[in-house]
Short mmCIF file of C-alpha atoms in Angstrom, two decimals:
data_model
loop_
_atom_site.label_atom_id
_atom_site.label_comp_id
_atom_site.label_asym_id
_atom_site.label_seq_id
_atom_site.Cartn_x
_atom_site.Cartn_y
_atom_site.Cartn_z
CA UNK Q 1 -31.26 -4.01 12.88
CA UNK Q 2 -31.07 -1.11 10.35
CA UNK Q 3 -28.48 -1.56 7.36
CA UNK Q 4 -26.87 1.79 6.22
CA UNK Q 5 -24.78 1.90 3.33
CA UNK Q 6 -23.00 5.22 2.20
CA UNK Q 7 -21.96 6.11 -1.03
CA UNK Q 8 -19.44 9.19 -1.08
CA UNK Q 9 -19.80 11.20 -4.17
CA UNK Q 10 -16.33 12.17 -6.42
CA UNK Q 11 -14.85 11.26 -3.17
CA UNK Q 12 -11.01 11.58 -4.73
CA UNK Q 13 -12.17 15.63 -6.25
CA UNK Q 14 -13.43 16.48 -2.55
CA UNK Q 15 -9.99 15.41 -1.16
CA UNK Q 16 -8.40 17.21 -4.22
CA UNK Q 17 -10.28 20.50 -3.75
CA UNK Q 18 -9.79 20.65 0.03
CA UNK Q 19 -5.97 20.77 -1.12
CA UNK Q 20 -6.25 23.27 -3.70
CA UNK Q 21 -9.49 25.54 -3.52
CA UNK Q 22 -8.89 27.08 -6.85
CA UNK Q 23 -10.13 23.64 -8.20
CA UNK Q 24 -13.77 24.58 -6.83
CA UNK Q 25 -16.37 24.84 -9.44
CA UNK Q 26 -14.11 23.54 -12.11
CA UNK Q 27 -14.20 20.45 -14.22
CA UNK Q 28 -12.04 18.02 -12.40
CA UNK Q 29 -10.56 14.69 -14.01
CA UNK Q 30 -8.18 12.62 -11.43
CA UNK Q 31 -6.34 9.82 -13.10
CA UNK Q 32 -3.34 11.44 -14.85
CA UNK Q 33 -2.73 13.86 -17.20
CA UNK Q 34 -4.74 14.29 -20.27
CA UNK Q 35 -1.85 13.31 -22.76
CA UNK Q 36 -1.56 10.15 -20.87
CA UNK Q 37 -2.54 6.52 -21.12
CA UNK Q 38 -4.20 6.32 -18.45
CA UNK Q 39 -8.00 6.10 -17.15
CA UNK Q 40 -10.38 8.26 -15.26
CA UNK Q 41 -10.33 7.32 -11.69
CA UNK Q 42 -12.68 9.82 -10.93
CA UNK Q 43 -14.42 12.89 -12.15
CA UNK Q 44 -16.20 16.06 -10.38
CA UNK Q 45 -20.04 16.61 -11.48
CA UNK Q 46 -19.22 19.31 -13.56
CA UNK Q 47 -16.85 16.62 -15.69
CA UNK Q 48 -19.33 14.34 -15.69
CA UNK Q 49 -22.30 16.46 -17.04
CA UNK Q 50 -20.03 17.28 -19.97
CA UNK Q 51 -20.13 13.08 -20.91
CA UNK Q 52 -16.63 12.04 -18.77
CA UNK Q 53 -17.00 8.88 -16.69
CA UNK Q 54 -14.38 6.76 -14.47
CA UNK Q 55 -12.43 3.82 -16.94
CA UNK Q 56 -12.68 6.62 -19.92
CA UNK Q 57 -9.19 6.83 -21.46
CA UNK Q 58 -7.78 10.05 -20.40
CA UNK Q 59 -7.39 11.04 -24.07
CA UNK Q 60 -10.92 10.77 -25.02
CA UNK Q 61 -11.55 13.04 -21.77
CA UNK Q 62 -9.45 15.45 -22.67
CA UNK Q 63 -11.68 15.98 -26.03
CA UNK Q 64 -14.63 16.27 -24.21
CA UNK Q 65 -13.35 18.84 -21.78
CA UNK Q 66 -10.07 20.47 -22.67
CA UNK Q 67 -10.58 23.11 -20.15
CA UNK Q 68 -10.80 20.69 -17.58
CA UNK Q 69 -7.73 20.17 -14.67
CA UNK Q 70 -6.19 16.99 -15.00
CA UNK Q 71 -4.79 15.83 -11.77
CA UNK Q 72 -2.63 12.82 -11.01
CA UNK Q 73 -4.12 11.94 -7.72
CA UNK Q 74 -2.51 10.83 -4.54
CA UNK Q 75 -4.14 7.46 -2.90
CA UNK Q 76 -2.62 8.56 0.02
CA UNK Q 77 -4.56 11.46 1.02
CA UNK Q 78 -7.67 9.90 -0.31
CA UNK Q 79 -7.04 7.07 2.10
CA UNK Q 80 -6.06 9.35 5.15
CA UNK Q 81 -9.50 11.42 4.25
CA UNK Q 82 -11.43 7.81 4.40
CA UNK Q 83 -10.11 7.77 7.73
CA UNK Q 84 -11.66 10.91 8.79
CA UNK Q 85 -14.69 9.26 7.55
CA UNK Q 86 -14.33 5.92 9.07
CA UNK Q 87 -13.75 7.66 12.10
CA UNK Q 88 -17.57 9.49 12.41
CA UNK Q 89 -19.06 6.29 11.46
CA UNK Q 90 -17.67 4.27 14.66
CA UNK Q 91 -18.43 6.75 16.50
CA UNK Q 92 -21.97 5.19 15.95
CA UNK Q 93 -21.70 2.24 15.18
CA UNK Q 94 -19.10 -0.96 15.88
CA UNK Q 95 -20.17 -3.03 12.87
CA UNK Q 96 -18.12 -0.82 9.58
CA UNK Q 97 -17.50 -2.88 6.80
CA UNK Q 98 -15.42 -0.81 3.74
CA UNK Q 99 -16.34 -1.97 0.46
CA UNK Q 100 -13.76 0.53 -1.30
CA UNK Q 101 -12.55 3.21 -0.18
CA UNK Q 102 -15.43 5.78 -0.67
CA UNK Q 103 -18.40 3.22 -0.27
CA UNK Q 104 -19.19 1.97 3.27
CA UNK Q 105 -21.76 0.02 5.25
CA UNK Q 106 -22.12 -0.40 8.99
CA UNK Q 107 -25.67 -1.24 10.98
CA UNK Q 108 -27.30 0.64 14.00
CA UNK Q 109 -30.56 -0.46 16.07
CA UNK Q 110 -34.12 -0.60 14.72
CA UNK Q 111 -34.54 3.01 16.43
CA UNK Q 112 -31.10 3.97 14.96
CA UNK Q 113 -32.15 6.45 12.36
CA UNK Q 114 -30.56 9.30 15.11
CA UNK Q 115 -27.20 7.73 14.42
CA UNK Q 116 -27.38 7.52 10.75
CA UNK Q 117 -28.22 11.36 10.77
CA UNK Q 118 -25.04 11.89 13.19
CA UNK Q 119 -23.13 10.23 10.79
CA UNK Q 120 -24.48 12.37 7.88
CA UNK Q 121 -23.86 15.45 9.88
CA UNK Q 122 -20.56 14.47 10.28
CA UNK Q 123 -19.56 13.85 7.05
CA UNK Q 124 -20.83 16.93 5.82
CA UNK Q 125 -18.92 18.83 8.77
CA UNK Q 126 -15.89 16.81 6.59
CA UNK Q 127 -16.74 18.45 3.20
CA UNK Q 128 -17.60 15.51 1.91
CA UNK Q 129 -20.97 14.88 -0.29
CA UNK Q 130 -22.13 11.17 0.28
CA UNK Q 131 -25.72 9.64 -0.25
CA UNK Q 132 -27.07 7.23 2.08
CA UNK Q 133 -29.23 3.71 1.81
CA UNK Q 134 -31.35 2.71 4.95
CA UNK Q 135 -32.86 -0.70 4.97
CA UNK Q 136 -33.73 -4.23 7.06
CA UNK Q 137 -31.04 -5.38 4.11
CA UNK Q 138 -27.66 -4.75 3.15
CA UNK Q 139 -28.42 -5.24 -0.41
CA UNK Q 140 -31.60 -3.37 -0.26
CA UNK Q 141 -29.43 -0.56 1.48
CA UNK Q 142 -26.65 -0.80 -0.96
CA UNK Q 143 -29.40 -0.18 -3.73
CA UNK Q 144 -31.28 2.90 -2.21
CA UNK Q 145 -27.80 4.90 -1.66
CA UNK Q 146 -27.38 4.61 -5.51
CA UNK Q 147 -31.01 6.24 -6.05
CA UNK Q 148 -29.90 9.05 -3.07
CA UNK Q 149 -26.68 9.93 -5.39
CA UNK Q 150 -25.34 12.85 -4.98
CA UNK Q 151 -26.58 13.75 -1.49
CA UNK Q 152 -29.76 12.00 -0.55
CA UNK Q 153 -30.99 9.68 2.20
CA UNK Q 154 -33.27 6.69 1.21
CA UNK Q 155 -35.33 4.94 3.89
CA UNK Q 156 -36.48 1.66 2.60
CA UNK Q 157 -39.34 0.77 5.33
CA UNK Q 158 -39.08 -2.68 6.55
CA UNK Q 159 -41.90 -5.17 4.43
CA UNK Q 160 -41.42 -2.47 1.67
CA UNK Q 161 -38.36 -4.03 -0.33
CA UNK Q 162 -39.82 -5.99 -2.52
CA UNK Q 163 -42.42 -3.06 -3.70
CA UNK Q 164 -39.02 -0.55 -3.84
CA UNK Q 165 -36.82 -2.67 -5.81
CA UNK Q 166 -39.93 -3.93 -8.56
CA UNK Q 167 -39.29 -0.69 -10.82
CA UNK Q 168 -35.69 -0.41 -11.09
CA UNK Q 169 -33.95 -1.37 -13.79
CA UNK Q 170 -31.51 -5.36 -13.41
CA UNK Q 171 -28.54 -3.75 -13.85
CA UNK Q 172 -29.19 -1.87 -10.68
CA UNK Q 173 -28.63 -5.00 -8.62
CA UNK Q 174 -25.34 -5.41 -6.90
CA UNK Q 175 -23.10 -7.87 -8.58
CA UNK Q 176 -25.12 -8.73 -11.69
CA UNK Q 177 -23.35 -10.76 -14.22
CA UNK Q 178 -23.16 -8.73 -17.01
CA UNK Q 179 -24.15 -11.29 -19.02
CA UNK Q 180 -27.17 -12.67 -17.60
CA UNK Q 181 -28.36 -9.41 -17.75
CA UNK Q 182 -27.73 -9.49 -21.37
CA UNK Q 183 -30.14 -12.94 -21.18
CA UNK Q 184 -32.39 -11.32 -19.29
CA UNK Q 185 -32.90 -8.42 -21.46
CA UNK Q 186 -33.03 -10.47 -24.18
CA UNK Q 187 -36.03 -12.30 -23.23
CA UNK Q 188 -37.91 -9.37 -22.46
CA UNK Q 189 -37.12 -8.96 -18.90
CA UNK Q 190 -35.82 -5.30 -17.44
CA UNK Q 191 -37.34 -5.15 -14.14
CA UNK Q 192 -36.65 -6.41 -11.00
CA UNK Q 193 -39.95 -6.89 -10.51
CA UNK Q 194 -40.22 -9.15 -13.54
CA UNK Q 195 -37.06 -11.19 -12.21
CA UNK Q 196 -38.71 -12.16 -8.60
CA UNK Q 197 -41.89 -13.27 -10.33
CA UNK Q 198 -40.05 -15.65 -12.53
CA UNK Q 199 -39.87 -19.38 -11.31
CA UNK Q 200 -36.38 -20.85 -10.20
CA UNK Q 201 -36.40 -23.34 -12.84
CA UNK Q 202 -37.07 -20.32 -15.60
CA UNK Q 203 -34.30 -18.58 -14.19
CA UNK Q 204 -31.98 -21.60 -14.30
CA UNK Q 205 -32.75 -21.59 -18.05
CA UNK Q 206 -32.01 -18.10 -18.43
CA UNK Q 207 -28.89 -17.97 -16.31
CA UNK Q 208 -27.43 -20.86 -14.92
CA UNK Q 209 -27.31 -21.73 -11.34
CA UNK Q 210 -27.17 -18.80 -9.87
CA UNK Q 211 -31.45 -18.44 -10.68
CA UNK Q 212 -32.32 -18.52 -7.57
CA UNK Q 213 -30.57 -16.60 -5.47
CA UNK Q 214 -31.29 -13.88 -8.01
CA UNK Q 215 -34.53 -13.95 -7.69
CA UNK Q 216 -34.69 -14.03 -3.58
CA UNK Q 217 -32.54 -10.78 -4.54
CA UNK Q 218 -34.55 -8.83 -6.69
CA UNK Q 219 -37.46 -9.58 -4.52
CA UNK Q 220 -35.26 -7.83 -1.49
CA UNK Q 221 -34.26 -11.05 0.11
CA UNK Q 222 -30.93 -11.25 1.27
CA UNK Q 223 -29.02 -12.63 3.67
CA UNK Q 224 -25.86 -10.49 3.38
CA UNK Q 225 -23.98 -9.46 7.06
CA UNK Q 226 -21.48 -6.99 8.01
CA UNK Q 227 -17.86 -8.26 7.50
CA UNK Q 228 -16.10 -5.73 9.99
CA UNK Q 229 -12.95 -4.21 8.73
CA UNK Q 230 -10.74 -2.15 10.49
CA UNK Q 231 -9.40 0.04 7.48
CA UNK Q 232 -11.06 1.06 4.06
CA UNK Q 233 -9.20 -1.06 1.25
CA UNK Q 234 -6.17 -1.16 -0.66
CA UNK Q 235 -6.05 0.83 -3.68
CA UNK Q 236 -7.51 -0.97 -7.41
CA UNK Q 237 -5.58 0.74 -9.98
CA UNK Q 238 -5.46 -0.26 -14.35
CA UNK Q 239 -2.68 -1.86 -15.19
CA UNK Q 240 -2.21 -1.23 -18.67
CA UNK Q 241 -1.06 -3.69 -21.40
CA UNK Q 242 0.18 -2.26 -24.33
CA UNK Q 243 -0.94 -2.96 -27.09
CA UNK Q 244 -3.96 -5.15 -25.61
CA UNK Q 245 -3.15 -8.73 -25.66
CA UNK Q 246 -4.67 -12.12 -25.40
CA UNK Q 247 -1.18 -13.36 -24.96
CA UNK Q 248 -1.40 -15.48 -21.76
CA UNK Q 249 2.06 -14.88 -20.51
CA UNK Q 250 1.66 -11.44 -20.72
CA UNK Q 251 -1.74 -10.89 -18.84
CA UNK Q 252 -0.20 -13.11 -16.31
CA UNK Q 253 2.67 -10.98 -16.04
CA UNK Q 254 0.72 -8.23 -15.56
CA UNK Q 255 -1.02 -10.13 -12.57
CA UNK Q 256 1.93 -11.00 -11.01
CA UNK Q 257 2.58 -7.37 -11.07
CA UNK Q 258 -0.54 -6.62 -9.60
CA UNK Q 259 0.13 -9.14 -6.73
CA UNK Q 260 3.46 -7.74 -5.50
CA UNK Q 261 2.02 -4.08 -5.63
CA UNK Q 262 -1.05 -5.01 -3.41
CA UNK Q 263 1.07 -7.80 -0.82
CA UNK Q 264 3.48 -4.88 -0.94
CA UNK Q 265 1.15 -2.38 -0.27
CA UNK Q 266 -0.24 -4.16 2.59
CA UNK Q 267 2.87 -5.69 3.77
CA UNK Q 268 3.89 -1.82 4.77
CA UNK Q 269 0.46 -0.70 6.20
CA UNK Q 270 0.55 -3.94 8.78
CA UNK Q 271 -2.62 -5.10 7.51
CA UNK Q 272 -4.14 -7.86 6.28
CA UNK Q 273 -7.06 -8.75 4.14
CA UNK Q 274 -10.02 -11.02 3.56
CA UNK Q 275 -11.18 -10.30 0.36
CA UNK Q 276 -9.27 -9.74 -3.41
CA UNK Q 277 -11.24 -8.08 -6.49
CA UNK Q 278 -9.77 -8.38 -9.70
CA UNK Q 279 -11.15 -5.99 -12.47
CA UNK Q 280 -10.44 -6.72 -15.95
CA UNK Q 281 -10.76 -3.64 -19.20
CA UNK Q 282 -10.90 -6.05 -22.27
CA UNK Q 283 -10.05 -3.82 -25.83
CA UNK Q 284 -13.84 -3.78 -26.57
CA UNK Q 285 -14.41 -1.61 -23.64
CA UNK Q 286 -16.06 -4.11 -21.50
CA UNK Q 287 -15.18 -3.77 -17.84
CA UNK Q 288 -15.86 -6.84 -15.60
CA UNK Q 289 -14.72 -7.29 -11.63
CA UNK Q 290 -15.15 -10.52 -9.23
CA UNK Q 291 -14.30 -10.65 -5.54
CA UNK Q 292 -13.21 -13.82 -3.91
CA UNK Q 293 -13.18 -14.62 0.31
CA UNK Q 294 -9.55 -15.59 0.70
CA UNK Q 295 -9.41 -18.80 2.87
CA UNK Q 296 -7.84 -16.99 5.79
CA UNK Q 297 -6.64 -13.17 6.80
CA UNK Q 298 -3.53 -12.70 4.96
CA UNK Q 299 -0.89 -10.23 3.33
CA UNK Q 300 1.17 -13.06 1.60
CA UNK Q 301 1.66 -13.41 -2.24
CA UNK Q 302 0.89 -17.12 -2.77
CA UNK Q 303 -2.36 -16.65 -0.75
CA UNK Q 304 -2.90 -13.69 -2.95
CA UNK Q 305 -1.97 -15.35 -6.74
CA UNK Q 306 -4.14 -18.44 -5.80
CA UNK Q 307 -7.47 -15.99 -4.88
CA UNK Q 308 -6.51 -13.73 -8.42
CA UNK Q 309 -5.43 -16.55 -10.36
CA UNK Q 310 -8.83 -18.51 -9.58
CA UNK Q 311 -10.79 -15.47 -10.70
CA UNK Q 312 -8.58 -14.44 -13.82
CA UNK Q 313 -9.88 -17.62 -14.77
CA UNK Q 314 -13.69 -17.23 -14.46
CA UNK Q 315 -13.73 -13.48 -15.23
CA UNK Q 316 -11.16 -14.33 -19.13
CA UNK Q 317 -11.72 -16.65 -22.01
CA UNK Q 318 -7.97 -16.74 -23.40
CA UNK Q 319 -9.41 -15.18 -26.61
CA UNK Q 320 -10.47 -11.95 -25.38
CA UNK Q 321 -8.35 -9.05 -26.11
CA UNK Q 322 -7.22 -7.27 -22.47
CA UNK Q 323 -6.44 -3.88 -21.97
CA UNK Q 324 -6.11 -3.58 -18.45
CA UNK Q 325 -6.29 -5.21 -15.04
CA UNK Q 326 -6.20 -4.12 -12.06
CA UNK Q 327 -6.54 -5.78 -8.55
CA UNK Q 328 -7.41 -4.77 -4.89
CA UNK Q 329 -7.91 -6.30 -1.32
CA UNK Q 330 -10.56 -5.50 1.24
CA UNK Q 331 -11.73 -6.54 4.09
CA UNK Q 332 -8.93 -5.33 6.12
CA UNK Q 333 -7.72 -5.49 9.54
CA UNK Q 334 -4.45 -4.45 11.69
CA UNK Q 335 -1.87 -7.29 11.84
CA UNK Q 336 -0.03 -7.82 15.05
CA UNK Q 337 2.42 -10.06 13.75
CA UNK Q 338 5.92 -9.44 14.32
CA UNK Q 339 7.65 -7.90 11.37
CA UNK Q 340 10.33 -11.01 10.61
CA UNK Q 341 6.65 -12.95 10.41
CA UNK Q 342 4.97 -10.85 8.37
CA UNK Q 343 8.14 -10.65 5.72
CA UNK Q 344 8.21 -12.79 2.25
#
């Protein structure tokens, strides 16, 4: 079985210039306008080269390119364009997981390297740029799509992981902590390769528990499946807290916003989900994100503010400063509950 993961590049600027040409060619910021408080969602190439990333403050993008268009952005369309997308994927393949709503992995057969390039075709019949990661592993996969970025395919050759991945950089690997890497780097160690050469017991040292399993990883070993999902996920959008606060009652506010936006959200699409990420923007510019498997399918709040409330925990001190939050669901599939069953 052949892992494919696809990346699509400025995904949200595609969707914006298919709606307004005269956007081609131009710097493109999505996210707000640039007097705003906001954050970059996304940005076009031509934004980025001139130093504008996604989580800048709008205002600081703004001074970096004042002749760029600001654009609000409408989740809507970009989720009706994944769609489009989802669509010439299961075409090939039955086993789609969405990660977020422009980053996707499904599998094909050992010969399926036909179907991969049908779904490349097709997505580039959509207008859509997208770089693609071919492995024996999903996190192998994941990787190479990152090195492929804007438009490339990379074909990691089964018994060639471990050699791939030995170069490239820790931070590279899919759901580092931040700061173990810091410990890593710290002792001297920047490479993958360096990290799957390391003993379990040095790695326990250097970052807790969670050693081992990091090194099977940056040797290419992983055990990672498909979770199938039947729709790309809810939106993750900053919340902003204003000023920045440690205050608990007001970062916990701003969660329980977060909650009823996203059980709203899915309440009215008739889906439910299997996964929450909470992202958290601390004051220092620090970003940090952790997904938890919620214990069954669901849309409900309480199911929801136990999953975010567990991870708020692991992910903030109390002392921190936090700017922003912002939370999402994935994993998401049609519900065929009746609608008095599926209200709060």
């Amino acid at each position: 079985m052949l892992y494919t993961h696809v990346e699509l590049d400025a995904f949200f600027v595609a969707v914006e210039r298919a709606r307004r040409p005269d956007l081609a060619g131009r710097a493109v910021v999505i996210g707000g306008g640039p007097g705003s408080r906001g954050r970059v969602a996304s940005a076009s190439r031509e934004a980025r080269r001139r130093g504008i990333r996604a989580g800048m403050p709008l205002a600081q993008a703004a001074v970096l390119a004042p002749e760029a268009a600001f654009v609000d952005g409408a989740f809507d369309g970009y989720f009706a364009a994944s769609l489009q997308v989802d669509a010439a994927i299961r075409r090939e393949s039955a086993d789609v997981e969405w990660l977020s709503v422009d980053a996707v992995a499904f599998t094909v057969g050992d010969d399926g390297l036909q179907a991969v390039e049908a779904v490349r075709r097709a997505i580039e019949a959509l207008a859509f740029d997208a770089s693609y990661g071919v492995a024996r592993s999903k996190l192998v996969a994941r990787i190479a799509a990152q090195l492929g970025r804007p438009r490339g395919m990379v074909h990691v050759l089964d018994g060639y992981e471990a050699r791939f991945l030995s170069p490239l950089k820790i931070d590279l690997l899919p759901g580092i902590d931040p700061g173990a890497a810091r410990r890593l780097r710290a002792a001297g160690i920047r490479r993958l390769g360096q990290v799957a050469k390391l003993s379990d017991a040095a790695l326990r040292g250097l970052v807790g528990p969670g050693g081992a399993q990091l090194r099977r990883h940056a040797a290419g070993l992983d055990r990672g499946v498909i979770r199938r999902t039947a729709l790309p996920p809810a939106r993750i959008a900053d919340r902003p807290l204003t000023p920045a606060t440690a205050d608990a009652d007001a970062v916990r506010g701003a969660l329980a916003a977060e909650i009823d936006r996203v059980g709203g959200d899915l309440r009215a699409r008739g889906v439910l989900a299997r996964t929450l990420t909470l992202r958290v923007r601390f004051a220092d510019g620090r970003v940090d994100s952790r997904t938890a498997q919620l214990p069954e399918v669901s849309a409900l709040d309480g199911v929801l503010d136990a999953a975010a409330t567990a991870l708020l925990l692991r992910l903030w001190d109390g002392t921190r400063l936090v700017q922003a939050l912002g939370m999402s669901c994935g994993g998401l599939v049609a519900s065929r509950r009746a609608p008095g069953l599926f209200a709060m």
